[in-house]
Amino acid sequence: MAQSIYLTSAEGHSGKSTIALGVLDALARGIERVGVFRAIARSTDEPDYVLQMLLDHTSHTLAYDECIGATYDQVRSDPDAALALIVRRYKAIEAQCDAVVILGSDYTDVGSPTELGFNARIAANLGATVLLVLGGRANQGQGEQLGTTTPRSPEAVRQITATALAELADERAALFAVVVNRADPECLSEIVDAARDSVISRFGHDHTIPVWAVPEDRFLVAPSMRGILRSVDGTLLKGDPELMTREALSVVVAGMSMVNVLPRLLESSVVVIAADRTEVLLATLLANASGTFPSISGIVLNGGFPLPAEIDRLIDGLGSNLPIISTELGTYDTAVRVMNTRGRLAADSQRRYDTALALFERHVDREQLLAALGVARATVVTPLMFEYILLERARADRKHIVLPEGDDDRVLRAAATLLSRDVADLTILGEEIEVRGRALELGIDIRGARVLSPFDAVLVSKFATEYARLRAHKGTTLQQAADTVTDVSYFGTMMVHMGLADGMVSGAAHTTAHTIRPAFEIIKTQPGVSVVSSVFLMALADRVLVYGDCAVVPDPTAEQLADIAISSAATAEQFGIEARVAMLSYSTGESGSGADVEKVRDATALVRSRAPELAVEGPIQYDAAADAAVAATKMPNSAVAGRATVFIFPDLNTGNNTYKAVQRSAGAVAMGPVLQGLNKPINDLSRGALVEDIVNTVAITAIQAQGIGANS
């Protein structure tokens, strides 16, 4: 039977989805199969964005439809029948999972004082322990303006806690933790004490029920421009759709003349302008582009008037990316709808997603949470678990990583995630006003990063002198060196070389050669290593394997192949993978002959002589290396056959195709290429890299830097 946790609240708008995401994240770090179940949904016709977001955060493949219990209509019509349906559908999910996060109702439909009681009744019938989420804001959902409301005092929190606990007790629901969400950041400890007092009054001093408080964050509750678009029934008239995820923190109704509107523009505001006030529209666009006024989130043109052709052409000529929404509503109705738009935790805002997880990690003790749940850790390692392990290891000893491609949105988004999760210290290369301006447009926070121009006169001079010295044998002059080091890849590599950064990650917008050539010239190889190579960390459904070389050395010699094997084994151990090395070929043992087989045989002998402590087997076929049943027939007495964790391919053609075949056919997560053999870590990205790929690669690079630091 799965360990289940039921999240419910005493009222609406408590931010229950934020806590659910944090709990799910904590469980998924240590448990293989974590499921999600929505006990009561608003309807089956419209997608539940919270449920969809949570399902996207799990590695378990559950269908959306099977994760819904009942609807509000079914509960109103026949509560007992709805409860029976919820239990039946939940049991089907429970049978497939080791743990289930159950999300209670949202108080968006019934709004009855008995709603908490019904949620408690559901939890009791499902055999799930309750995590009670209490709202830290007064009059939540009533009179909020762009998500803003007044905080609850500790005394008010004490009272609502006592009331909620009594309701849970009446339905005999088992409570295991209390979280006060959206709490006043100025008095977190007092709020925790107040809630704990109510818990002690109910359960006594010997209780073991933890109490936490998570502070309010404006960016979690403020609406995005996409949310405002929906609220005003508008259409996107102009601007970059990618910027629709930016949050709006205030509203400016531009009902005055241009000269009086401009001083009233606010940072991250949405500006409401009558569609026939084109002079105000143009002035607002110019102010936003000038850099001398605050950066706004977007414009809403109300009234439904079409833009004159000349004005439309003029706006196109300005090249502005700022979202401009058009609505048929009047000024008053537009302003009211905008003000009443609430932010929601969904996949369309990376900043909101990262902020939610970061807040949970900082204010909720994950180990205490898991201990209170009594959840046993799994022995397998899923891709999601491995990604968490990477982030935790990087976070434990933060390193400084340089990201040369500051003009790439993916890099900026990844930087925001890395900073919010405290994974690494970052330097982003680019012109500061351009990089930070684009980050503001995207609605992401990179304030914690250093932004450095690759044309910085002091550093260019310093780097040029050092590069000219390193390349003096090639006849490189100081002027040539000065021209070379302004290239972002060379500039970033020089930062690593001269100790201004611990590692570099590049390649999202540059070729592999462009990324690693400077490393060959400047960083150079570690002592005893003759060749720089690469591996992919292949996260399969239940384990992580190491594949090398799949990206750098086209046709390695036997000596190079031995180098690659030894380096790959060291990389595996660095990431907590016990190294058992398979030197792959088209034959196993002594069964085959030919130049290609002999190369692998010679390489295996070299590995055994140079690293006798290493478990290595070769030549060996992939099936014999990976499958215990095949190994029992082909190589029964081998310590590696059937149990290999490090797979060394005889050439780049084989390695590159194999990792891609496994990635696509087996659904594996391929992390890499991870370069190895360099004195300091430099890693390359695929030009099709996703934001999560960049995040993982930075974490990998930071861990490599930790290893180099420990050995230096």
XYZ file of C-alpha atoms in Angstrom, residues 11-422:
412
model
C -10.296 28.261 2.922
C -9.543 29.188 -0.647
C -6.500 30.954 -2.064
C -4.134 29.544 0.544
C -1.531 28.586 -2.055
C -2.107 24.878 -1.564
C -0.703 24.113 -5.026
C 2.633 25.694 -4.034
C 2.916 23.394 -1.044
C 1.774 20.413 -3.113
C 4.569 21.078 -5.609
C 7.108 21.253 -2.790
C 5.866 18.028 -1.181
C 5.848 16.239 -4.532
C 9.371 17.470 -5.214
C 10.570 16.222 -1.816
C 8.985 12.787 -2.283
C 10.262 12.381 -5.842
C 13.852 12.837 -4.656
C 13.790 9.591 -2.751
C 10.884 7.499 -4.040
C 10.662 5.786 -7.405
C 6.927 5.913 -8.152
C 5.180 9.037 -6.874
C 1.615 9.656 -8.043
C -0.783 12.593 -7.923
C -4.523 12.467 -7.288
C -7.062 15.311 -7.369
C -9.897 14.318 -5.033
C -12.394 16.986 -6.171
C -12.033 18.837 -9.454
C -14.061 21.773 -10.693
C -15.089 19.859 -13.804
C -13.997 17.195 -16.236
C -14.524 19.446 -19.251
C -11.814 22.001 -18.473
C -8.282 20.880 -17.618
C -7.184 21.294 -14.022
C -3.963 23.282 -14.482
C -2.706 22.426 -10.977
C -3.118 18.692 -11.535
C -1.448 18.957 -14.931
C 1.475 20.885 -13.463
C 1.972 18.299 -10.724
C 1.763 15.404 -13.172
C 4.432 17.083 -15.305
C 6.690 17.097 -12.230
C 6.541 13.338 -11.714
C 8.455 10.614 -13.470
C 5.497 8.236 -13.185
C 3.342 7.990 -16.311
C -0.202 8.381 -15.039
C -3.005 9.451 -17.357
C -4.610 12.779 -16.477
C -8.172 11.386 -16.545
C -7.474 8.590 -14.084
C -6.055 11.044 -11.523
C -9.395 12.818 -10.902
C -11.807 11.564 -8.249
C -15.098 13.475 -8.520
C -16.371 16.906 -9.515
C -18.119 19.552 -7.452
C -21.355 18.742 -9.286
C -21.105 15.104 -8.229
C -20.376 16.089 -4.617
C -23.373 18.425 -4.503
C -25.656 15.871 -6.115
C -24.782 12.901 -3.895
C -21.910 13.301 -1.414
C -21.859 9.621 -0.424
C -21.799 8.400 -4.017
C -19.079 10.949 -4.830
C -17.023 9.721 -1.875
C -17.352 6.128 -3.038
C -16.233 7.169 -6.524
C -13.231 9.054 -5.090
C -12.177 6.011 -3.049
C -12.515 3.677 -6.024
C -10.508 5.884 -8.377
C -7.882 6.576 -5.755
C -7.328 2.874 -5.120
C -6.557 2.413 -8.814
C -3.830 5.082 -8.547
C -2.523 3.776 -5.225
C -1.932 0.330 -6.716
C 0.527 1.834 -9.198
C 2.516 4.013 -6.792
C 4.816 3.951 -3.776
C 3.497 7.314 -2.566
C 0.593 9.537 -3.608
C 0.116 13.277 -3.159
C -3.625 13.923 -2.903
C -4.896 17.440 -3.524
C -8.127 18.457 -1.843
C -10.793 20.891 -3.071
C -10.072 24.537 -3.881
C -13.035 26.284 -2.233
C -13.819 27.846 -5.572
C -17.300 26.437 -6.020
C -19.074 25.347 -2.865
C -17.499 27.767 -0.448
C -19.233 26.123 2.468
C -17.901 25.977 6.066
C -18.327 22.217 5.829
C -15.921 21.899 2.891
C -12.942 21.270 5.148
C -14.984 18.632 6.949
C -15.729 16.849 3.689
C -12.038 16.934 2.746
C -11.201 15.461 6.152
C -13.788 12.748 5.576
C -12.189 11.913 2.223
C -8.734 11.715 3.801
C -9.985 9.377 6.530
C -11.632 7.075 3.987
C -8.506 7.008 1.820
C -6.299 6.222 4.796
C -4.200 9.291 4.040
C -2.524 11.518 6.594
C -3.385 15.211 6.311
C -1.042 18.087 5.664
C -3.066 21.138 6.670
C -2.268 24.256 4.623
C -3.374 27.472 6.314
C -3.461 30.840 4.606
C -1.334 33.607 6.014
C -3.371 36.430 4.425
C -6.493 38.130 5.727
C -9.609 37.896 3.525
C -7.867 35.662 0.999
C -9.482 35.872 -2.399
C -11.664 38.785 -1.290
C -10.539 42.198 -2.342
C -7.101 41.060 -3.452
C -5.607 43.368 -6.029
C -3.091 41.652 -8.304
C -2.656 39.063 -5.572
C -1.928 41.642 -2.876
C -3.718 41.540 0.481
C -2.950 42.198 4.151
C -1.135 39.592 6.263
C -2.722 37.698 9.134
C -1.413 38.381 12.605
C 0.008 35.507 14.678
C -3.118 35.627 16.832
C -5.364 35.267 13.780
C -3.243 32.315 12.643
C -3.651 30.734 16.073
C -7.434 31.014 15.837
C -7.784 29.611 12.315
C -5.431 26.756 13.216
C -7.567 25.821 16.211
C -10.754 25.945 14.134
C -9.291 23.801 11.357
C -7.890 21.220 13.787
C -11.286 20.846 15.417
C -12.885 20.230 12.011
C -10.304 17.558 11.175
C -10.795 15.894 14.552
C -14.562 15.693 14.047
C -13.999 13.570 10.933
C -11.203 11.542 12.577
C -8.656 12.582 9.985
C -5.035 11.923 10.942
C -2.888 15.065 10.929
C 0.849 14.820 10.342
C 1.946 18.430 9.631
C 0.786 22.056 9.405
C 2.092 24.647 6.949
C 1.125 28.305 7.154
C 1.523 29.553 3.600
C 1.720 33.132 2.352
C 2.805 34.132 5.865
C 4.021 37.594 6.808
C 7.809 37.503 6.175
C 8.337 39.932 9.069
C 7.083 37.535 11.760
C 7.578 33.967 10.535
C 8.795 32.614 13.875
C 5.849 34.191 15.745
C 3.422 32.676 13.241
C 4.984 29.229 13.650
C 4.770 29.577 17.440
C 1.116 30.636 17.236
C 0.135 27.681 15.040
C 2.176 25.325 17.228
C 0.327 26.588 20.327
C -2.969 25.487 18.767
C -1.476 22.109 17.865
C -0.227 21.640 21.442
C -3.631 22.625 22.815
C -5.235 19.933 20.680
C -2.649 17.117 20.918
C -0.572 17.902 24.027
C 3.111 18.680 24.529
C 4.240 15.202 23.514
C 3.015 15.577 19.938
C 5.376 15.057 17.012
C 3.424 17.123 14.487
C 5.759 19.599 12.732
C 4.689 23.156 11.983
C 6.257 25.337 9.282
C 5.603 28.758 7.756
C 6.335 29.749 4.144
C 6.493 33.517 3.500
C 4.467 35.460 0.961
C 6.199 36.246 -2.331
C 4.614 38.744 -4.693
C 5.739 36.887 -7.788
C 3.823 33.763 -6.770
C 0.499 35.540 -6.485
C 0.819 38.297 -9.074
C -0.861 37.487 -12.400
C 1.074 36.970 -15.608
C 0.278 38.874 -18.763
C -1.187 35.635 -20.114
C -3.537 35.519 -17.136
C -4.541 39.140 -17.742
C -5.192 38.309 -21.401
C -7.671 35.655 -20.287
C -9.303 37.946 -17.723
C -10.092 40.721 -20.209
C -11.097 38.322 -23.001
C -8.391 39.938 -25.081
C -6.151 39.094 -27.991
C -2.402 39.593 -28.325
C -2.141 42.450 -30.802
C 1.628 43.011 -30.763
C 4.689 41.728 -28.960
C 6.618 38.574 -28.183
C 4.434 35.695 -26.910
C 7.428 34.537 -24.843
C 7.037 37.666 -22.694
C 3.451 36.809 -21.736
C 4.784 34.889 -18.734
C 6.009 38.070 -17.043
C 4.126 39.042 -13.893
C 2.273 42.337 -13.453
C 2.785 43.866 -10.006
C 0.633 46.984 -10.447
C -1.842 48.713 -12.784
C -1.452 52.145 -14.335
C -4.612 53.547 -15.948
C -3.295 56.018 -18.504
C -6.221 58.385 -18.631
C -4.116 61.538 -18.667
C -2.072 63.257 -21.299
C 1.250 61.823 -22.341
C 3.349 64.167 -20.218
C 1.412 63.214 -17.071
C 1.325 59.486 -17.748
C 5.084 59.033 -18.098
C 6.006 59.933 -14.467
C 3.399 57.447 -13.237
C 4.843 54.387 -14.993
C 5.918 51.729 -12.502
C 8.288 48.765 -12.676
C 6.517 45.550 -13.810
C 3.206 47.363 -14.238
C 0.493 46.751 -16.802
C -0.634 49.973 -18.454
C -4.281 50.329 -19.471
C -4.707 52.751 -22.396
C -7.801 53.628 -24.398
C -7.195 52.292 -27.913
C -7.871 55.702 -29.483
C -5.152 57.410 -27.368
C -2.393 56.499 -29.784
C -0.093 59.316 -28.605
C -0.107 57.799 -25.087
C 0.510 54.338 -26.522
C 3.535 55.512 -28.510
C 4.938 57.469 -25.577
C 4.626 54.408 -23.317
C 6.389 52.179 -25.851
C 9.207 54.697 -26.261
C 9.568 55.106 -22.496
C 9.816 51.360 -22.037
C 12.481 51.117 -24.762
C 14.504 54.083 -23.564
C 15.994 52.498 -20.460
C 15.445 55.727 -18.520
C 11.954 54.729 -17.372
C 10.796 51.625 -15.478
C 10.397 48.407 -17.442
C 6.693 47.594 -17.729
C 5.156 44.145 -18.196
C 2.683 44.998 -20.923
C -0.070 47.233 -22.300
C -3.827 46.637 -22.502
C -5.661 48.674 -25.154
C -9.314 48.919 -24.220
C -12.325 49.945 -26.236
C -11.783 47.702 -29.235
C -10.806 50.560 -31.581
C -8.518 49.399 -34.416
C -5.118 51.015 -34.650
C -4.760 53.399 -37.615
C -2.597 51.911 -40.348
C 0.073 54.592 -39.908
C 0.314 53.967 -36.171
C 0.423 50.218 -36.731
C 3.306 50.661 -39.173
C 5.103 52.992 -36.796
C 4.871 50.463 -33.918
C 6.216 47.713 -36.167
C 9.135 49.963 -37.044
C 10.017 50.486 -33.396
C 10.761 46.765 -33.074
C 9.276 46.563 -29.581
C 8.720 43.108 -28.039
C 6.405 44.436 -25.348
C 3.060 42.560 -25.272
C 0.110 44.718 -26.363
C -3.301 43.220 -25.609
C -6.515 44.414 -27.223
C -9.912 44.115 -25.496
C -13.440 45.267 -26.292
C -14.067 46.245 -22.664
C -14.294 49.818 -21.448
C -11.666 51.427 -19.231
C -13.407 50.731 -15.902
C -14.248 47.098 -16.647
C -10.741 46.493 -17.993
C -9.083 47.956 -14.893
C -11.357 45.981 -12.552
C -10.704 42.699 -14.335
C -6.977 43.301 -14.418
C -6.901 44.133 -10.707
C -8.901 41.021 -9.844
C -6.732 38.677 -11.901
C -4.931 36.189 -9.705
C -1.644 34.563 -10.372
C -1.554 30.816 -10.662
C 1.193 28.276 -10.300
C 1.397 26.746 -13.742
C 4.034 25.630 -16.178
C 3.847 28.886 -18.149
C 6.056 30.768 -15.666
C 9.488 29.357 -14.902
C 10.133 32.132 -12.402
C 7.002 31.284 -10.421
C 7.826 27.577 -10.548
C 11.404 28.115 -9.364
C 10.306 30.547 -6.662
C 7.778 28.067 -5.274
C 10.336 25.272 -5.009
C 12.995 27.568 -3.557
C 10.627 28.887 -0.868
C 9.593 25.362 0.093
C 13.192 24.158 0.295
C 14.218 27.068 2.523
C 11.327 26.980 4.957
C 10.183 23.352 5.152
C 12.519 20.715 6.562
C 12.415 18.045 3.855
C 14.030 15.349 5.993
C 11.612 16.022 8.843
C 8.739 15.922 6.364
C 9.755 12.524 4.996
C 10.401 11.199 8.495
C 6.964 12.335 9.668
C 5.426 10.544 6.678
C 7.413 7.398 7.416
C 8.427 7.037 3.770
C 11.151 4.522 2.988
C 13.658 5.444 0.310
C 13.819 3.451 -2.883
C 16.908 1.509 -3.894
C 16.633 2.459 -7.573
C 17.639 5.787 -9.101
C 15.194 7.377 -11.531
C 16.141 10.259 -13.853
C 14.300 12.694 -11.611
C 16.107 11.392 -8.525
C 19.461 11.690 -10.261
C 18.742 15.277 -11.280
C 17.917 16.081 -7.649
C 21.135 14.416 -6.518
C 23.105 16.585 -8.942
C 21.489 19.791 -7.686
C 21.977 18.848 -4.038
C 25.639 17.974 -4.520
C 26.290 21.199 -6.415
C 24.462 23.186 -3.745
C 26.500 21.619 -0.931
C 29.705 23.336 -2.108
C 28.760 26.181 -4.431
C 31.118 26.852 -7.290
C 31.390 29.776 -9.691
C 30.372 28.931 -13.264
C 30.613 31.254 -16.267
C 27.925 31.204 -18.964
C 29.252 32.922 -22.106
C 25.982 33.005 -24.078
C 24.135 35.793 -22.317
C 22.182 36.621 -25.486
C 20.328 33.275 -25.417
C 16.973 33.213 -23.624
C 17.457 29.569 -22.595
C 20.666 30.473 -20.817
C 18.975 33.340 -18.973
C 16.072 31.128 -17.900
C 18.478 28.438 -16.728
C 20.474 31.059 -14.832
C 17.328 32.202 -13.038
C 16.561 28.617 -12.015
C 20.121 27.972 -10.829
C 20.176 31.156 -8.767
C 16.770 30.596 -7.197
C 17.772 27.038 -6.199
C 21.214 28.154 -4.897
